[in-house]
PDB file of C-alpha atoms and ligand atoms in Angstrom:
ATOM      1  CA  MET E   1      25.929 -21.183   5.170  1.00  0.00           C
ATOM      2  CA  THR E   2      27.687 -18.133   4.331  1.00  0.00           C
ATOM      3  CA  LYS E   3      26.244 -17.686   0.967  1.00  0.00           C
ATOM      4  CA  PRO E   4      23.098 -15.411   0.139  1.00  0.00           C
ATOM      5  CA  ALA E   5      20.188 -17.926  -0.501  1.00  0.00           C
ATOM      6  CA  VAL E   6      18.024 -17.208  -3.839  1.00  0.00           C
ATOM      7  CA  PHE E   7      14.970 -19.480  -4.115  1.00  0.00           C
ATOM      8  CA  ILE E   8      13.769 -19.218  -8.012  1.00  0.00           C
ATOM      9  CA  SER E   9      10.098 -20.536  -9.030  1.00  0.00           C
ATOM     10  CA  GLY E  10      10.079 -21.767 -12.835  1.00  0.00           C
ATOM     11  CA  ALA E  11      13.868 -21.918 -12.775  1.00  0.00           C
ATOM     12  CA  ALA E  12      14.209 -24.717 -15.031  1.00  0.00           C
ATOM     13  CA  ALA E  13      13.876 -22.556 -18.415  1.00  0.00           C
ATOM     14  CA  GLY E  14      13.981 -19.296 -19.907  1.00  0.00           C
ATOM     15  CA  ILE E  15      14.328 -16.200 -17.762  1.00  0.00           C
ATOM     16  CA  GLY E  16      14.400 -18.326 -14.695  1.00  0.00           C
ATOM     17  CA  LYS E  17      17.350 -20.513 -15.569  1.00  0.00           C
ATOM     18  CA  ALA E  18      19.396 -17.485 -16.805  1.00  0.00           C
ATOM     19  CA  THR E  19      18.658 -15.895 -13.457  1.00  0.00           C
ATOM     20  CA  ALA E  20      19.899 -18.859 -11.538  1.00  0.00           C
ATOM     21  CA  GLU E  21      23.130 -18.894 -13.719  1.00  0.00           C
ATOM     22  CA  ARG E  22      23.752 -15.340 -13.038  1.00  0.00           C
ATOM     23  CA  PHE E  23      22.995 -15.827  -9.197  1.00  0.00           C
ATOM     24  CA  ALA E  24      25.506 -18.751  -9.091  1.00  0.00           C
ATOM     25  CA  ALA E  25      27.848 -17.088 -11.050  1.00  0.00           C
ATOM     26  CA  GLU E  26      27.356 -14.459  -8.019  1.00  0.00           C
ATOM     27  CA  GLY E  27      28.343 -16.248  -5.425  1.00  0.00           C
ATOM     28  CA  TRP E  28      24.722 -17.146  -4.122  1.00  0.00           C
ATOM     29  CA  PHE E  29      23.169 -20.705  -2.973  1.00  0.00           C
ATOM     30  CA  VAL E  30      20.192 -20.970  -5.854  1.00  0.00           C
ATOM     31  CA  GLY E  31      17.262 -22.978  -5.268  1.00  0.00           C
ATOM     32  CA  VAL E  32      16.040 -24.326  -8.615  1.00  0.00           C
ATOM     33  CA  TYR E  33      12.675 -24.914  -8.626  1.00  0.00           C
ATOM     34  CA  ASP E  34      10.237 -25.952 -11.399  1.00  0.00           C
ATOM     35  CA  VAL E  35       7.181 -28.019 -12.315  1.00  0.00           C
ATOM     36  CA  ASP E  36      10.241 -29.677 -15.099  1.00  0.00           C
ATOM     37  CA  VAL E  37      11.630 -31.670 -12.742  1.00  0.00           C
ATOM     38  CA  ALA E  38      14.253 -33.078 -15.448  1.00  0.00           C
ATOM     39  CA  GLY E  39      14.817 -29.617 -16.106  1.00  0.00           C
ATOM     40  CA  ALA E  40      15.633 -28.381 -12.544  1.00  0.00           C
ATOM     41  CA  THR E  41      17.401 -31.353 -11.664  1.00  0.00           C
ATOM     42  CA  ALA E  42      19.832 -30.793 -14.683  1.00  0.00           C
ATOM     43  CA  LEU E  43      20.220 -27.411 -13.935  1.00  0.00           C
ATOM     44  CA  VAL E  44      21.211 -28.475 -10.476  1.00  0.00           C
ATOM     45  CA  GLU E  45      23.823 -30.759 -11.599  1.00  0.00           C
ATOM     46  CA  GLN E  46      25.200 -28.449 -13.726  1.00  0.00           C
ATOM     47  CA  LEU E  47      25.590 -25.739 -11.267  1.00  0.00           C
ATOM     48  CA  GLY E  48      27.060 -28.226  -8.585  1.00  0.00           C
ATOM     49  CA  SER E  49      24.916 -29.075  -5.321  1.00  0.00           C
ATOM     50  CA  ASP E  50      27.755 -26.366  -3.537  1.00  0.00           C
ATOM     51  CA  CYS E  51      25.800 -23.699  -5.170  1.00  0.00           C
ATOM     52  CA  ALA E  52      22.341 -24.999  -5.741  1.00  0.00           C
ATOM     53  CA  ALA E  53      19.451 -26.732  -4.894  1.00  0.00           C
ATOM     54  CA  GLY E  54      16.009 -27.804  -6.364  1.00  0.00           C
ATOM     55  CA  GLY E  55      13.331 -30.289  -7.578  1.00  0.00           C
ATOM     56  CA  ARG E  56       9.533 -29.967  -8.197  1.00  0.00           C
ATOM     57  CA  LEU E  57       7.286 -27.318  -7.670  1.00  0.00           C
ATOM     58  CA  ASP E  58       3.892 -26.438  -9.017  1.00  0.00           C
ATOM     59  CA  VAL E  59       3.442 -22.972  -7.714  1.00  0.00           C
ATOM     60  CA  THR E  60      -0.526 -23.620  -7.764  1.00  0.00           C
ATOM     61  CA  LYS E  61      -0.107 -26.091  -5.054  1.00  0.00           C
ATOM     62  CA  PRO E  62       0.333 -24.779  -1.637  1.00  0.00           C
ATOM     63  CA  GLU E  63       1.670 -28.113  -0.310  1.00  0.00           C
ATOM     64  CA  GLU E  64       4.417 -28.287  -2.833  1.00  0.00           C
ATOM     65  CA  TRP E  65       5.853 -24.702  -1.971  1.00  0.00           C
ATOM     66  CA  GLU E  66       5.945 -25.922   1.889  1.00  0.00           C
ATOM     67  CA  GLN E  67       8.008 -29.086   0.686  1.00  0.00           C
ATOM     68  CA  ALA E  68      10.136 -26.945  -1.638  1.00  0.00           C
ATOM     69  CA  LEU E  69      11.235 -24.203   0.712  1.00  0.00           C
ATOM     70  CA  ALA E  70      11.781 -26.571   3.708  1.00  0.00           C
ATOM     71  CA  ASP E  71      13.980 -28.566   1.455  1.00  0.00           C
ATOM     72  CA  PHE E  72      15.916 -25.778   0.311  1.00  0.00           C
ATOM     73  CA  ALA E  73      15.947 -24.100   3.563  1.00  0.00           C
ATOM     74  CA  ALA E  74      17.616 -27.485   4.518  1.00  0.00           C
ATOM     75  CA  ALA E  75      20.302 -26.784   2.150  1.00  0.00           C
ATOM     76  CA  SER E  76      20.981 -23.521   2.544  1.00  0.00           C
ATOM     77  CA  GLY E  77      20.886 -23.276   6.118  1.00  0.00           C
ATOM     78  CA  GLY E  78      17.638 -21.705   6.898  1.00  0.00           C
ATOM     79  CA  ARG E  79      18.471 -18.919   4.924  1.00  0.00           C
ATOM     80  CA  LEU E  80      16.308 -17.335   2.525  1.00  0.00           C
ATOM     81  CA  ASP E  81      17.602 -13.927   1.137  1.00  0.00           C
ATOM     82  CA  LEU E  82      15.469 -13.854  -2.151  1.00  0.00           C
ATOM     83  CA  LEU E  83      12.431 -14.954  -3.293  1.00  0.00           C
ATOM     84  CA  ILE E  84      12.061 -14.596  -7.001  1.00  0.00           C
ATOM     85  CA  ASN E  85       8.262 -15.366  -8.053  1.00  0.00           C
ATOM     86  CA  ASN E  86       9.321 -16.079 -11.856  1.00  0.00           C
ATOM     87  CA  ALA E  87       7.099 -18.928 -13.299  1.00  0.00           C
ATOM     88  CA  GLY E  88       4.447 -18.222 -15.466  1.00  0.00           C
ATOM     89  CA  ILE E  89       2.715 -19.219 -18.850  1.00  0.00           C
ATOM     90  CA  LEU E  90       1.078 -17.136 -21.754  1.00  0.00           C
ATOM     91  CA  ARG E  91      -1.702 -18.298 -24.045  1.00  0.00           C
ATOM     92  CA  ALA E  92      -2.198 -15.701 -26.824  1.00  0.00           C
ATOM     93  CA  GLY E  93      -5.343 -15.624 -29.094  1.00  0.00           C
ATOM     94  CA  ARG E  94      -8.405 -13.407 -29.258  1.00  0.00           C
ATOM     95  CA  LEU E  95     -10.460 -14.000 -25.864  1.00  0.00           C
ATOM     96  CA  THR E  96     -12.515 -16.933 -27.290  1.00  0.00           C
ATOM     97  CA  GLU E  97     -10.067 -18.748 -29.669  1.00  0.00           C
ATOM     98  CA  VAL E  98      -8.316 -19.516 -26.327  1.00  0.00           C
ATOM     99  CA  PRO E  99     -10.029 -22.225 -24.499  1.00  0.00           C
ATOM    100  CA  LEU E 100     -11.611 -20.845 -21.042  1.00  0.00           C
ATOM    101  CA  ALA E 101      -9.575 -23.664 -19.001  1.00  0.00           C
ATOM    102  CA  GLN E 102      -6.672 -22.228 -20.533  1.00  0.00           C
ATOM    103  CA  HIS E 103      -7.159 -18.936 -18.805  1.00  0.00           C
ATOM    104  CA  GLN E 104      -8.052 -19.974 -15.924  1.00  0.00           C
ATOM    105  CA  LEU E 105      -5.052 -21.758 -15.793  1.00  0.00           C
ATOM    106  CA  THR E 106      -3.197 -18.738 -16.230  1.00  0.00           C
ATOM    107  CA  ILE E 107      -4.531 -16.831 -13.743  1.00  0.00           C
ATOM    108  CA  ASP E 108      -3.774 -19.810 -11.446  1.00  0.00           C
ATOM    109  CA  ILE E 109      -0.393 -19.748 -11.922  1.00  0.00           C
ATOM    110  CA  ASN E 110       0.785 -16.314 -12.806  1.00  0.00           C
ATOM    111  CA  VAL E 111      -1.567 -14.952  -9.983  1.00  0.00           C
ATOM    112  CA  GLY E 112      -2.002 -17.650  -7.647  1.00  0.00           C
ATOM    113  CA  GLY E 113       1.772 -18.998  -8.054  1.00  0.00           C
ATOM    114  CA  VAL E 114       2.694 -15.219  -6.657  1.00  0.00           C
ATOM    115  CA  ILE E 115       0.371 -15.035  -3.697  1.00  0.00           C
ATOM    116  CA  ASN E 116       1.323 -18.725  -2.809  1.00  0.00           C
ATOM    117  CA  GLY E 117       5.014 -18.169  -2.879  1.00  0.00           C
ATOM    118  CA  CYS E 118       5.081 -15.095  -0.869  1.00  0.00           C
ATOM    119  CA  TRP E 119       2.676 -16.777   1.492  1.00  0.00           C
ATOM    120  CA  SER E 120       4.583 -19.754   1.967  1.00  0.00           C
ATOM    121  CA  ALA E 121       8.072 -18.036   2.167  1.00  0.00           C
ATOM    122  CA  TYR E 122       7.282 -15.512   4.884  1.00  0.00           C
ATOM    123  CA  PRO E 123       8.325 -17.393   7.968  1.00  0.00           C
ATOM    124  CA  TYR E 124      11.978 -17.800   6.154  1.00  0.00           C
ATOM    125  CA  LEU E 125      11.951 -14.391   4.735  1.00  0.00           C
ATOM    126  CA  LYS E 126      11.175 -12.944   8.558  1.00  0.00           C
ATOM    127  CA  ALA E 127      14.135 -14.993   9.852  1.00  0.00           C
ATOM    128  CA  THR E 128      16.487 -13.868   7.549  1.00  0.00           C
ATOM    129  CA  PRO E 129      17.701  -9.958   7.998  1.00  0.00           C
ATOM    130  CA  GLY E 130      17.606  -8.065   4.814  1.00  0.00           C
ATOM    131  CA  SER E 131      15.197 -10.207   2.968  1.00  0.00           C
ATOM    132  CA  GLY E 132      13.247  -9.405   0.107  1.00  0.00           C
ATOM    133  CA  VAL E 133      10.830 -10.740  -2.956  1.00  0.00           C
ATOM    134  CA  ILE E 134      11.079  -9.956  -6.513  1.00  0.00           C
ATOM    135  CA  ASN E 135       7.965 -10.569  -8.657  1.00  0.00           C
ATOM    136  CA  ILE E 136       8.517 -11.098 -12.382  1.00  0.00           C
ATOM    137  CA  CYS E 137       5.772  -8.722 -13.716  1.00  0.00           C
ATOM    138  CA  SER E 138       5.399  -7.329 -17.480  1.00  0.00           C
ATOM    139  CA  ALA E 139       4.895  -4.267 -19.348  1.00  0.00           C
ATOM    140  CA  SER E 140       1.587  -5.732 -20.286  1.00  0.00           C
ATOM    141  CA  ALA E 141       0.845  -4.393 -16.699  1.00  0.00           C
ATOM    142  CA  ILE E 142       0.928  -0.933 -17.771  1.00  0.00           C
ATOM    143  CA  TYR E 143      -2.355  -0.916 -20.056  1.00  0.00           C
ATOM    144  CA  GLY E 144      -4.914  -4.017 -20.865  1.00  0.00           C
ATOM    145  CA  GLN E 145      -3.339  -6.060 -24.050  1.00  0.00           C
ATOM    146  CA  PRO E 146      -5.483  -7.233 -26.759  1.00  0.00           C
ATOM    147  CA  GLU E 147      -4.732 -10.756 -27.696  1.00  0.00           C
ATOM    148  CA  ILE E 148      -2.999 -11.763 -23.930  1.00  0.00           C
ATOM    149  CA  THR E 149      -6.002 -10.025 -21.986  1.00  0.00           C
ATOM    150  CA  SER E 150      -5.772 -12.697 -19.250  1.00  0.00           C
ATOM    151  CA  TYR E 151      -2.056 -12.781 -19.248  1.00  0.00           C
ATOM    152  CA  SER E 152      -2.100  -9.053 -19.109  1.00  0.00           C
ATOM    153  CA  ALA E 153      -4.884  -9.231 -16.425  1.00  0.00           C
ATOM    154  CA  SER E 154      -3.043 -11.549 -14.383  1.00  0.00           C
ATOM    155  CA  LYS E 155       0.095  -9.322 -14.608  1.00  0.00           C
ATOM    156  CA  PHE E 156      -1.877  -6.385 -13.454  1.00  0.00           C
ATOM    157  CA  ALA E 157      -2.663  -8.500 -10.534  1.00  0.00           C
ATOM    158  CA  VAL E 158       1.205  -9.351  -9.573  1.00  0.00           C
ATOM    159  CA  ARG E 159       1.486  -5.266  -9.992  1.00  0.00           C
ATOM    160  CA  GLY E 160      -0.847  -4.767  -7.382  1.00  0.00           C
ATOM    161  CA  PHE E 161      -0.331  -7.606  -5.106  1.00  0.00           C
ATOM    162  CA  THR E 162       3.362  -6.236  -4.854  1.00  0.00           C
ATOM    163  CA  GLU E 163       2.065  -2.688  -3.981  1.00  0.00           C
ATOM    164  CA  GLY E 164       0.118  -3.805  -1.180  1.00  0.00           C
ATOM    165  CA  LEU E 165       2.865  -6.247   0.209  1.00  0.00           C
ATOM    166  CA  GLU E 166       5.359  -3.944  -0.466  1.00  0.00           C
ATOM    167  CA  LEU E 167       3.465  -1.530   2.127  1.00  0.00           C
ATOM    168  CA  GLU E 168       2.419  -4.159   4.911  1.00  0.00           C
ATOM    169  CA  TRP E 169       5.968  -6.041   4.656  1.00  0.00           C
ATOM    170  CA  ARG E 170       8.086  -2.612   4.889  1.00  0.00           C
ATOM    171  CA  LYS E 171       8.212  -2.427   8.367  1.00  0.00           C
ATOM    172  CA  GLU E 172       9.131  -5.865   8.709  1.00  0.00           C
ATOM    173  CA  GLY E 173      12.189  -5.301   6.726  1.00  0.00           C
ATOM    174  CA  ILE E 174      11.388  -7.437   3.852  1.00  0.00           C
ATOM    175  CA  ARG E 175      11.460  -5.668   0.324  1.00  0.00           C
ATOM    176  CA  VAL E 176       8.779  -6.600  -2.300  1.00  0.00           C
ATOM    177  CA  GLN E 177       9.640  -5.363  -5.621  1.00  0.00           C
ATOM    178  CA  ALA E 178       8.700  -5.960  -9.161  1.00  0.00           C
ATOM    179  CA  VAL E 179      10.174  -6.054 -12.731  1.00  0.00           C
ATOM    180  CA  TRP E 180       8.718  -5.387 -15.869  1.00  0.00           C
ATOM    181  CA  PRO E 181       9.989  -6.796 -19.015  1.00  0.00           C
ATOM    182  CA  LEU E 182       8.634  -6.255 -22.486  1.00  0.00           C
ATOM    183  CA  TRP E 183       9.111  -9.201 -24.866  1.00  0.00           C
ATOM    184  CA  VAL E 184      12.034 -11.317 -23.938  1.00  0.00           C
ATOM    185  CA  ASN E 185      13.337 -14.014 -26.409  1.00  0.00           C
ATOM    186  CA  THR E 186      12.188 -17.067 -24.467  1.00  0.00           C
ATOM    187  CA  GLY E 187      10.087 -20.525 -24.959  1.00  0.00           C
ATOM    188  CA  LEU E 188       7.286 -18.467 -23.306  1.00  0.00           C
ATOM    189  CA  LEU E 189       6.682 -17.146 -26.726  1.00  0.00           C
ATOM    190  CA  ASP E 190       6.671 -20.463 -28.863  1.00  0.00           C
ATOM    191  CA  GLY E 191       3.325 -20.739 -30.622  1.00  0.00           C
ATOM    192  CA  ASN E 192       1.674 -17.593 -29.228  1.00  0.00           C
ATOM    193  CA  ASP E 193       2.727 -14.792 -31.675  1.00  0.00           C
ATOM    194  CA  THR E 194       0.829 -11.368 -31.289  1.00  0.00           C
ATOM    195  CA  THR E 195       0.317  -8.178 -33.316  1.00  0.00           C
ATOM    196  CA  SER E 196       2.241  -6.465 -30.483  1.00  0.00           C
ATOM    197  CA  HIS E 197       5.427  -8.796 -30.969  1.00  0.00           C
ATOM    198  CA  GLU E 198       5.244  -7.581 -34.677  1.00  0.00           C
ATOM    199  CA  THR E 199       4.907  -4.235 -33.671  1.00  0.00           C
ATOM    200  CA  LEU E 200       7.463  -4.114 -31.363  1.00  0.00           C
ATOM    201  CA  GLY E 201       9.627  -6.818 -31.817  1.00  0.00           C
ATOM    202  CA  VAL E 202      11.394  -9.195 -29.488  1.00  0.00           C
ATOM    203  CA  ASN E 203      14.493  -7.006 -27.926  1.00  0.00           C
ATOM    204  CA  LEU E 204      15.280  -8.231 -24.972  1.00  0.00           C
ATOM    205  CA  THR E 205      17.427 -11.195 -23.804  1.00  0.00           C
ATOM    206  CA  VAL E 206      17.137 -13.530 -20.508  1.00  0.00           C
ATOM    207  CA  GLU E 207      20.609 -12.135 -20.032  1.00  0.00           C
ATOM    208  CA  ASP E 208      19.155  -8.797 -19.419  1.00  0.00           C
ATOM    209  CA  VAL E 209      16.375  -9.339 -17.116  1.00  0.00           C
ATOM    210  CA  ALA E 210      18.949 -11.490 -14.786  1.00  0.00           C
ATOM    211  CA  ASP E 211      21.351  -8.807 -15.019  1.00  0.00           C
ATOM    212  CA  GLN E 212      18.607  -6.567 -13.679  1.00  0.00           C
ATOM    213  CA  LEU E 213      17.637  -9.241 -11.011  1.00  0.00           C
ATOM    214  CA  VAL E 214      21.085  -9.077  -9.940  1.00  0.00           C
ATOM    215  CA  ALA E 215      21.640  -5.458  -9.300  1.00  0.00           C
ATOM    216  CA  MET E 216      18.386  -5.249  -7.425  1.00  0.00           C
ATOM    217  CA  ALA E 217      19.416  -7.718  -5.110  1.00  0.00           C
ATOM    218  CA  ARG E 218      22.009  -6.017  -3.385  1.00  0.00           C
ATOM    219  CA  LYS E 219      21.734  -5.060   0.249  1.00  0.00           C
ATOM    220  CA  PRO E 220      19.476  -2.203   1.170  1.00  0.00           C
ATOM    221  CA  SER E 221      21.973   0.595   1.992  1.00  0.00           C
ATOM    222  CA  LEU E 222      21.756   3.378   4.697  1.00  0.00           C
ATOM    223  CA  LEU E 223      19.481   5.228   2.172  1.00  0.00           C
ATOM    224  CA  ASP E 224      17.337   2.650   1.647  1.00  0.00           C
ATOM    225  CA  LYS E 225      16.042   3.512   5.053  1.00  0.00           C
ATOM    226  CA  VAL E 226      15.262   7.081   4.469  1.00  0.00           C
ATOM    227  CA  LYS E 227      14.332   6.380   0.563  1.00  0.00           C
ATOM    228  CA  PRO E 228      12.136   3.126   0.219  1.00  0.00           C
ATOM    229  CA  THR E 229      13.252   1.202  -2.317  1.00  0.00           C
ATOM    230  CA  LYS E 230      11.521   1.370  -6.049  1.00  0.00           C
ATOM    231  CA  VAL E 231       8.759  -0.943  -6.452  1.00  0.00           C
ATOM    232  CA  HIS E 232       8.349  -1.061 -10.136  1.00  0.00           C
ATOM    233  CA  THR E 233      11.435  -1.533 -12.564  1.00  0.00           C
ATOM    234  CA  ALA E 234      10.709  -1.775 -16.376  1.00  0.00           C
ATOM    235  CA  VAL E 235      13.374  -3.578 -18.019  1.00  0.00           C
ATOM    236  CA  GLY E 236      14.693  -2.341 -21.516  1.00  0.00           C
ATOM    237  CA  MET E 237      14.425   1.238 -23.019  1.00  0.00           C
ATOM    238  CA  PRO E 238      10.667   0.290 -24.918  1.00  0.00           C
ATOM    239  CA  ALA E 239       9.175  -0.641 -21.545  1.00  0.00           C
ATOM    240  CA  LYS E 240      10.818   2.269 -19.714  1.00  0.00           C
ATOM    241  CA  THR E 241       9.116   4.815 -22.522  1.00  0.00           C
ATOM    242  CA  LEU E 242       6.207   3.109 -22.155  1.00  0.00           C
ATOM    243  CA  ALA E 243       6.024   2.862 -18.782  1.00  0.00           C
ATOM    244  CA  THR E 244       7.211   6.521 -18.265  1.00  0.00           C
ATOM    245  CA  LEU E 245       4.673   7.859 -21.185  1.00  0.00           C
ATOM    246  CA  ALA E 246       1.752   6.156 -19.038  1.00  0.00           C
ATOM    247  CA  ASP E 247       2.301   8.181 -16.025  1.00  0.00           C
ATOM    248  CA  LEU E 248       3.059  11.456 -17.744  1.00  0.00           C
ATOM    249  CA  VAL E 249      -0.143  11.565 -20.574  1.00  0.00           C
ATOM    250  CA  PRO E 250      -3.548  11.520 -20.563  1.00  0.00           C
ATOM    251  CA  SER E 251      -5.214   8.329 -20.470  1.00  0.00           C
ATOM    252  CA  PHE E 252      -6.948   8.433 -23.696  1.00  0.00           C
ATOM    253  CA  LEU E 253      -3.384   8.939 -25.210  1.00  0.00           C
ATOM    254  CA  THR E 254      -2.358   5.577 -23.739  1.00  0.00           C
ATOM    255  CA  ARG E 255      -5.152   3.908 -24.768  1.00  0.00           C
ATOM    256  CA  GLU E 256      -4.542   5.058 -28.404  1.00  0.00           C
ATOM    257  CA  VAL E 257      -0.908   3.896 -28.016  1.00  0.00           C
ATOM    258  CA  ASN E 258      -1.744   0.700 -27.132  1.00  0.00           C
ATOM    259  CA  ARG E 259      -4.285   0.289 -29.667  1.00  0.00           C
ATOM    260  CA  PHE E 260      -1.592   1.073 -32.588  1.00  0.00           C
ATOM    261  CA  ILE E 261       0.571  -1.294 -31.111  1.00  0.00           C
ATOM    262  CA  ALA E 262      -2.102  -4.278 -31.118  1.00  0.00           C
ATOM    263  CA  LYS E 263      -3.116  -2.694 -34.374  1.00  0.00           C
ATOM    264  CA  ALA E 264      -7.059  -3.851 -32.467  1.00  0.00           C
TER     265      ALA E 264
HETATM  266  N1  LIG U   1       9.074 -13.897 -22.735  1.00  0.00           N
HETATM  267  C1  LIG U   1       8.560 -12.454 -22.268  1.00  0.00           C
HETATM  268  O1  LIG U   1       8.195 -11.974 -23.236  1.00  0.00           O
HETATM  269  C2  LIG U   1       8.680 -11.869 -20.891  1.00  0.00           C
HETATM  270  C3  LIG U   1       7.795 -10.847 -20.786  1.00  0.00           C
HETATM  271  C4  LIG U   1       7.689 -10.335 -19.366  1.00  0.00           C
HETATM  272  C5  LIG U   1       7.524 -11.148 -18.545  1.00  0.00           C
HETATM  273  N2  LIG U   1       7.602 -12.235 -18.481  1.00  0.00           N
HETATM  274  C6  LIG U   1       7.447 -13.247 -17.162  1.00  0.00           C
HETATM  275  O2  LIG U   1       8.817 -14.051 -16.882  1.00  0.00           O
HETATM  276  C7  LIG U   1       8.488 -14.899 -16.292  1.00  0.00           C
HETATM  277  C8  LIG U   1       9.235 -16.570 -17.071  1.00  0.00           C
HETATM  278  O3  LIG U   1       8.832 -16.336 -18.090  1.00  0.00           O
HETATM  279  P1  LIG U   1       9.588 -17.001 -19.767  1.00  0.00           P
HETATM  280  O4  LIG U   1       9.766 -15.881 -20.430  1.00  0.00           O
HETATM  281  O5  LIG U   1      11.281 -17.290 -19.135  1.00  0.00           O
HETATM  282  O6  LIG U   1       9.115 -18.382 -19.698  1.00  0.00           O
HETATM  283  P2  LIG U   1       9.711 -19.774 -20.096  1.00  0.00           P
HETATM  284  O7  LIG U   1       8.362 -20.433 -20.537  1.00  0.00           O
HETATM  285  O8  LIG U   1      10.797 -19.841 -20.742  1.00  0.00           O
HETATM  286  O9  LIG U   1       9.943 -20.279 -18.868  1.00  0.00           O
HETATM  287  C9  LIG U   1       8.669 -20.414 -17.603  1.00  0.00           C
HETATM  288  C10 LIG U   1       9.224 -21.628 -16.499  1.00  0.00           C
HETATM  289  O10 LIG U   1       8.172 -21.726 -15.780  1.00  0.00           O
HETATM  290  C11 LIG U   1       7.963 -23.042 -15.503  1.00  0.00           C
HETATM  291  N3  LIG U   1       6.461 -23.311 -15.189  1.00  0.00           N
HETATM  292  C12 LIG U   1       5.551 -23.117 -16.214  1.00  0.00           C
HETATM  293  N4  LIG U   1       4.326 -23.364 -14.812  1.00  0.00           N
HETATM  294  C13 LIG U   1       4.728 -23.471 -13.490  1.00  0.00           C
HETATM  295  C14 LIG U   1       4.005 -24.198 -12.563  1.00  0.00           C
HETATM  296  N5  LIG U   1       3.030 -24.257 -12.897  1.00  0.00           N
HETATM  297  N6  LIG U   1       4.946 -24.059 -11.525  1.00  0.00           N
HETATM  298  C15 LIG U   1       6.229 -24.061 -11.676  1.00  0.00           C
HETATM  299  N7  LIG U   1       6.897 -23.866 -12.939  1.00  0.00           N
HETATM  300  C16 LIG U   1       5.983 -23.439 -13.913  1.00  0.00           C
HETATM  301  C17 LIG U   1       8.122 -23.804 -16.710  1.00  0.00           C
HETATM  302  O11 LIG U   1       8.353 -25.324 -16.875  1.00  0.00           O
HETATM  303  C18 LIG U   1       9.216 -23.114 -17.270  1.00  0.00           C
HETATM  304  O12 LIG U   1      10.516 -23.679 -16.828  1.00  0.00           O
HETATM  305  C19 LIG U   1       7.012 -15.414 -16.371  1.00  0.00           C
HETATM  306  O13 LIG U   1       6.423 -14.879 -14.888  1.00  0.00           O
HETATM  307  C20 LIG U   1       6.487 -14.159 -17.612  1.00  0.00           C
HETATM  308  O14 LIG U   1       4.993 -14.029 -17.608  1.00  0.00           O
HETATM  309  C21 LIG U   1       8.125 -12.937 -19.504  1.00  0.00           C
END
């Protein structure tokens, strides 16, 4: 297999699907894995078996990661150039309006799924020179968000996990990064209205995020050996502005800006 290979979790819909389509168009061999088997299979058929392989993966289940990665490696010639931990859910509402089990599921999928993915993919990443991981984080990891508290907490965990693993794996030649979109127009938002949507709007498309991921997937240049790659990348001007502000202004101001956005 001469094509670089990317494995995407939660690839049957939304950002994952657009990203799979975009990487396939760029000549990558794409792993389309999702708990939605029908959606994953339909996308593999659409992309063609010379461009994609895919099937079932519940990211909360380590044994399903093992199977999915083994199947993918068999189709990709053993290559895993890039793992994109994309699968995620959102359950919006004030803390006690959302059933406790849904908060727990949010953590299991959004955090556990990322940890399971990196843990299980390590041997394949290690065996593929110049490989990397991109975790889909969120602008909700800039400051804790009301009405999506457990989702926001899950993305803070993804942020911390990414930072720690980047330091661990840098010497091994495996890049670890995260992208931070603000609201993107996908099914994730269906039935999940928040005040933050109303204040900030939903201004990003799935293609915006897919473009960013393709741009980050380039092989490291000589410069990267001297200057390590950026760990976090905000997507879109509002997310870049909020992230920059949070770095520059005193924390009480960040807190007030977020209170204003959420009208809390
Ligand atoms: N949409 C946004 O506003 C937004 C903003 C920032 C970050 N994100 C993040 O982007 C990622 C993708 O979200 P999206 O907006 O495309 O959502 P989406 O709902 O459109 O798609 C999510 C996909 O993940 C799959 N999935 C859900 N649970 C899974 C599981 N246990 N195992 C495997 N697959 C599972 C779903 O079947 C679906 O195909 C998520 O991590 C989300 O948190 C989304």
